[in-house]
CSV table of N, CA and C in Angstrom, one decimal:
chain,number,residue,atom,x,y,z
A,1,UNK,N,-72.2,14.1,134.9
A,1,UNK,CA,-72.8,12.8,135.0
A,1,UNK,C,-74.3,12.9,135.2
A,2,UNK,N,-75.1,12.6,134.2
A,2,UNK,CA,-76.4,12.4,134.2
A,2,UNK,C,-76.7,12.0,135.5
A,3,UNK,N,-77.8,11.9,136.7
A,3,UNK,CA,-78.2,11.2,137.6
A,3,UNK,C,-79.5,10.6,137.3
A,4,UNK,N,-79.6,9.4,137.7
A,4,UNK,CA,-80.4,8.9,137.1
A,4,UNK,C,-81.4,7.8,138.3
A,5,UNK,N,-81.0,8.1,139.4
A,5,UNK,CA,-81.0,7.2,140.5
A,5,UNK,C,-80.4,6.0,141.1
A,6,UNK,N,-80.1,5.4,139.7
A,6,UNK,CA,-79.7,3.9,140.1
A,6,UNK,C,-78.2,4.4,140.5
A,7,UNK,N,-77.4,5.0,139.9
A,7,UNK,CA,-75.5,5.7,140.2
A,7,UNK,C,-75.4,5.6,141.9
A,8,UNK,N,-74.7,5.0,142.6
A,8,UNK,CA,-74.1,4.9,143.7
A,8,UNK,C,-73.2,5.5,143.6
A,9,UNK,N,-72.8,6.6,144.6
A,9,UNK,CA,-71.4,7.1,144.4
A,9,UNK,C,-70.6,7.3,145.8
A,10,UNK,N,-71.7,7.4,146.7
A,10,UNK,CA,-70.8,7.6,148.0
A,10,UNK,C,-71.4,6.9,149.1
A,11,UNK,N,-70.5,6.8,150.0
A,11,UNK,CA,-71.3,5.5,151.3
A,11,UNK,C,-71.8,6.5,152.3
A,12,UNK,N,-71.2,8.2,152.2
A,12,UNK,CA,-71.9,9.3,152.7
A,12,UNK,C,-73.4,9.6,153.0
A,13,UNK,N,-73.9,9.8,154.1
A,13,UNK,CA,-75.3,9.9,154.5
A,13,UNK,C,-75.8,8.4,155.4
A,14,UNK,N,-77.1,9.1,156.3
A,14,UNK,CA,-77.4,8.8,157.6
A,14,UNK,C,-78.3,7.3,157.0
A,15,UNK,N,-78.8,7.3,155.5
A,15,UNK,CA,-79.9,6.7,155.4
A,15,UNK,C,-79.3,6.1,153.8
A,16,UNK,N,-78.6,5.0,154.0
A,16,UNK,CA,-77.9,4.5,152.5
A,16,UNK,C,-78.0,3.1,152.5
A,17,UNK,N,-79.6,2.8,152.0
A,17,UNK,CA,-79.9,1.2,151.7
A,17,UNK,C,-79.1,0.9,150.0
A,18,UNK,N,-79.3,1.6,149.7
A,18,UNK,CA,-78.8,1.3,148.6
A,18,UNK,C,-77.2,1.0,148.0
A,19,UNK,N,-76.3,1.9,148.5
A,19,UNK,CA,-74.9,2.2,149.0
A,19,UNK,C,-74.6,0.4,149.8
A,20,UNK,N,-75.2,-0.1,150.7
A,20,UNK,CA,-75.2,-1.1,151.5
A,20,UNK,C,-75.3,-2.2,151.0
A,21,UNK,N,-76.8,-2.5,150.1
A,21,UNK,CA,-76.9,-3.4,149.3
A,21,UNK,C,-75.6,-3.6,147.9
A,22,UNK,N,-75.2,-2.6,148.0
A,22,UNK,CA,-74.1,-2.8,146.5
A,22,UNK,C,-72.8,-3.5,147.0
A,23,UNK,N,-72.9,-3.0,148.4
A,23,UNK,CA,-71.5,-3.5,149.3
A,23,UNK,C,-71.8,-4.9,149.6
A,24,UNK,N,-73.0,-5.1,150.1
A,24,UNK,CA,-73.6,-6.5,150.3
A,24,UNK,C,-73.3,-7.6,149.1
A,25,UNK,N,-73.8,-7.3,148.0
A,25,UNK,CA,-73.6,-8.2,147.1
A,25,UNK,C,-72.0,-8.5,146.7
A,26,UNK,N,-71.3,-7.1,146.5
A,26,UNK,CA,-69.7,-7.5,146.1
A,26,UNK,C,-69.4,-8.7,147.1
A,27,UNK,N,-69.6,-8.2,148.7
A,27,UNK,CA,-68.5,-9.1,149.6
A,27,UNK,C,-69.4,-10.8,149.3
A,28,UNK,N,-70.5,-10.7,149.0
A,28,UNK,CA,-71.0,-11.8,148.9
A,28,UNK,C,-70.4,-12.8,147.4
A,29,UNK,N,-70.4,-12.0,146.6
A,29,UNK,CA,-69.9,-12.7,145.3
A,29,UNK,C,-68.1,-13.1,145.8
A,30,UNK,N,-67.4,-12.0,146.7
A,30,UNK,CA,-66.3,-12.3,146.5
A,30,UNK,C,-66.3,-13.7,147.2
A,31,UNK,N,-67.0,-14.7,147.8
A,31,UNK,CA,-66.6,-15.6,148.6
A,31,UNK,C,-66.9,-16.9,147.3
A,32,UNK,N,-67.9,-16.4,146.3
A,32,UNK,CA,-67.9,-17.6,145.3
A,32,UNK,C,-67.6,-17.6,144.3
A,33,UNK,N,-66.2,-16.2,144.1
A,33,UNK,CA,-65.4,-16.4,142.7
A,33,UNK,C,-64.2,-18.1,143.2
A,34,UNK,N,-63.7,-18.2,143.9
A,34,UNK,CA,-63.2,-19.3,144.1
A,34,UNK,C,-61.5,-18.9,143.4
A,35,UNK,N,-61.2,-19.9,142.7
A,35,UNK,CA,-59.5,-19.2,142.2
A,35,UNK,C,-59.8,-18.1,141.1
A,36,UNK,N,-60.9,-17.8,140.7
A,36,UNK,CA,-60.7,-16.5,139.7
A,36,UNK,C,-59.8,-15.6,139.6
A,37,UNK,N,-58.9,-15.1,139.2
A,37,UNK,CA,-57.9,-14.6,139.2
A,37,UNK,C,-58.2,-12.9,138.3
A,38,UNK,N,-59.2,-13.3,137.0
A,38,UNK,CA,-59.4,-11.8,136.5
A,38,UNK,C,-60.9,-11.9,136.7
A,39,UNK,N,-61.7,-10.6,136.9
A,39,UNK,CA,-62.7,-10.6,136.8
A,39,UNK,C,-63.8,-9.4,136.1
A,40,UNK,N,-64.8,-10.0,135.2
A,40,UNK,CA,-65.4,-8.4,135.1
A,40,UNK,C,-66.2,-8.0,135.7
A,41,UNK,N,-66.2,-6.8,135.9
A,41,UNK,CA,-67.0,-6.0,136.9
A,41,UNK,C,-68.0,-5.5,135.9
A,42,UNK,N,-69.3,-6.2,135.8
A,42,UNK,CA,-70.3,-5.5,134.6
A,42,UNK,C,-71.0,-4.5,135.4
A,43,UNK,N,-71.4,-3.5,135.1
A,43,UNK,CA,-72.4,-2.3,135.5
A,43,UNK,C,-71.8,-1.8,136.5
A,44,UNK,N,-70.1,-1.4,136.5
A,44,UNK,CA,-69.4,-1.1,137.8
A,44,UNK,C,-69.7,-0.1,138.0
A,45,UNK,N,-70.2,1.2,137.7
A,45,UNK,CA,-70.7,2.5,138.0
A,45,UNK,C,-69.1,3.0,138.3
A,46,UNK,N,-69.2,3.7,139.7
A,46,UNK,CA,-68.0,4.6,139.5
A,46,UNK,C,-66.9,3.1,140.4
A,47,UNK,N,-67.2,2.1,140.7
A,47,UNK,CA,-66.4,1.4,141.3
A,47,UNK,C,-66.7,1.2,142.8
A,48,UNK,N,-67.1,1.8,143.2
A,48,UNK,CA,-66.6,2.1,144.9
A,48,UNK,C,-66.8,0.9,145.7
A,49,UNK,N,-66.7,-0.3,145.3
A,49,UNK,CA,-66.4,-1.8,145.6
A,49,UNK,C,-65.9,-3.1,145.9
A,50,UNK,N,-65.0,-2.4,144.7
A,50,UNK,CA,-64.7,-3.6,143.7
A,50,UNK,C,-63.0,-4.4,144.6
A,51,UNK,N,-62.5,-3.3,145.3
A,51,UNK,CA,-61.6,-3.9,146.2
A,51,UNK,C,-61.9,-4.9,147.3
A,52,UNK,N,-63.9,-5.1,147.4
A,52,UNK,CA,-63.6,-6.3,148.7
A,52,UNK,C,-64.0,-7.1,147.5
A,53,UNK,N,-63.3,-7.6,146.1
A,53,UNK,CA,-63.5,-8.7,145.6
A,53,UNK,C,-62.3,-9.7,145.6
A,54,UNK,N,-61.0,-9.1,146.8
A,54,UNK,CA,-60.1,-9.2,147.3
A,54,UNK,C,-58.5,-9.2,146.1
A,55,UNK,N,-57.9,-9.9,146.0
A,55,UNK,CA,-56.4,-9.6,145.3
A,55,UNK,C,-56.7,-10.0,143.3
A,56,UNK,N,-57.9,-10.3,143.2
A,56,UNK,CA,-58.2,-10.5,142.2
A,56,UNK,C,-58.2,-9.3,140.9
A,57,UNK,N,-57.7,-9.5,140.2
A,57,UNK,CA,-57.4,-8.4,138.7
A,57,UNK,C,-59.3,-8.5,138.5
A,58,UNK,N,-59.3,-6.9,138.3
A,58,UNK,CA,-61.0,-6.6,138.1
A,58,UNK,C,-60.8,-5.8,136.9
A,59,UNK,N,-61.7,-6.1,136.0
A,59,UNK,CA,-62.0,-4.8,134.9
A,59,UNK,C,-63.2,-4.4,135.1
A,60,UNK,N,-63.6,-2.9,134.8
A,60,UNK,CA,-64.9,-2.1,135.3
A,60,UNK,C,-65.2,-2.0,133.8
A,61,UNK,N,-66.7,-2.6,134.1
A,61,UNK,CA,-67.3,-2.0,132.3
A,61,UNK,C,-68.5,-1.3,132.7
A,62,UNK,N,-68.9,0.3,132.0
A,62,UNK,CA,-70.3,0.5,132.4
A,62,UNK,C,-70.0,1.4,130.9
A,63,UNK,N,-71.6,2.1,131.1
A,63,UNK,CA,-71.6,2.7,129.8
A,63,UNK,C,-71.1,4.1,130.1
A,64,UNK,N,-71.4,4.3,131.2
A,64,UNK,CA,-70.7,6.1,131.4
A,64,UNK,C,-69.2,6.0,131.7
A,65,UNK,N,-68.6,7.1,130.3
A,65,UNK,CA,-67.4,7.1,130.4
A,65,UNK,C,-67.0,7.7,132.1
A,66,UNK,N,-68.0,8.9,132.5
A,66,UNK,CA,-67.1,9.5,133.7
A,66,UNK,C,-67.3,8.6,134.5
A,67,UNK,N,-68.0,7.6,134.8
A,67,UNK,CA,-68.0,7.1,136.2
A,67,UNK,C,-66.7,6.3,136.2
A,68,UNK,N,-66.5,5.8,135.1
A,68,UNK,CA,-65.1,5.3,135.2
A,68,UNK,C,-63.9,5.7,134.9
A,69,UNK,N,-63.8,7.3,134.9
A,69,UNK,CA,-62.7,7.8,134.9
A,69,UNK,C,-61.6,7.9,136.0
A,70,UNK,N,-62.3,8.2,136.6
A,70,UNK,CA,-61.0,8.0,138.1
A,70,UNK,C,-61.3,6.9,138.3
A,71,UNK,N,-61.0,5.5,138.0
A,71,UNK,CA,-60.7,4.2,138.9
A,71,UNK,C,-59.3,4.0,138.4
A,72,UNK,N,-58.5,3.2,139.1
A,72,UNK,CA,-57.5,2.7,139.2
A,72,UNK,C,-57.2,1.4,138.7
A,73,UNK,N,-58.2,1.1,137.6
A,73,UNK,CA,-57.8,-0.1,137.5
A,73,UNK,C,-58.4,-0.1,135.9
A,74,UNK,N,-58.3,-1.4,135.1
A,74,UNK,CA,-58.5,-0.9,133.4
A,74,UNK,C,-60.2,-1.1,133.6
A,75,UNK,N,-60.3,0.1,132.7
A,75,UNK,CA,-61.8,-0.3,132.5
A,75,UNK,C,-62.5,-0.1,130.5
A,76,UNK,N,-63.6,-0.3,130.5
A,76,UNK,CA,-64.3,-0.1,129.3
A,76,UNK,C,-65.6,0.8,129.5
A,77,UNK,N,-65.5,1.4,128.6
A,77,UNK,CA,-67.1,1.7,128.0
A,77,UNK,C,-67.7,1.0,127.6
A,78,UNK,N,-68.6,0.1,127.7
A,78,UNK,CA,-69.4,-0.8,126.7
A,78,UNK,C,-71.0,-1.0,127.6
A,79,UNK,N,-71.5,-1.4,126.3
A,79,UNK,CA,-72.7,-2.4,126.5
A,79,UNK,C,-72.7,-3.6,127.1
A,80,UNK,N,-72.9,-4.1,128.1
A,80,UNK,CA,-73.1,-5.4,128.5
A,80,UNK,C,-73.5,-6.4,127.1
A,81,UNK,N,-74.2,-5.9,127.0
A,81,UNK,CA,-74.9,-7.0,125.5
A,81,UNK,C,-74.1,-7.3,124.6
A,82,UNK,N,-72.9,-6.1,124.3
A,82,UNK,CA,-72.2,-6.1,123.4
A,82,UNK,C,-70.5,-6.1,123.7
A,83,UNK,N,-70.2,-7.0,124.6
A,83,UNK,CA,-68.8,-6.6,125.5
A,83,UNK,C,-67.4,-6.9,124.4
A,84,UNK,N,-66.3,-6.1,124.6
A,84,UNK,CA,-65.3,-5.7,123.8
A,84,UNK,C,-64.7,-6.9,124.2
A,85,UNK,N,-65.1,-7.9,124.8
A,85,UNK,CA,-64.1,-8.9,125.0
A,85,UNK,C,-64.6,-10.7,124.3
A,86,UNK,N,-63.4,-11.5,124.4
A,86,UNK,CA,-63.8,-12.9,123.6
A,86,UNK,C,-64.9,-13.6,124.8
């Protein structure tokens, strides 16, 4: 995996503003999906989130195949701009 800065990958270390803010925003969006039932997860990097969006079906889209190789849940390769879906 290229690093590139922006990649979040672990909540590991003394000094993780960034790691925090990623967490920050999931648990905040999860309170204003409302009955959403599927959701996409655009620019999900490797994931490490997407469970406080609570019992909701999540799809992970980013452009790096490995970051979304190990998640557990379906994901895509794609472009935001250009998403494989209707």
């Amino acid at each position: 995996m290229r690093v590139t800065g922006e990649r979040v990958t672990t909540s590991q270390g003394g000094f993780n503003p960034t790691y925090q803010r990623h967490v920050a925003a999931y648990k905040h969006v999860a309170g204003l999906l409302g009955d959403a039932r599927r959701v996409l997860d655009l620019g999900c990097g490797v994931g490490h989130s997407y469970r406080l969006l609570g019992d909701r079906e999540t799809v992970g889209v980013d452009l790096d195949a490995e970051a979304l190789a190990a998640q557990d849940r379906e994901t895509h390769v794609a472009d935001v701009r250009d998403l494989p879906f209707e």
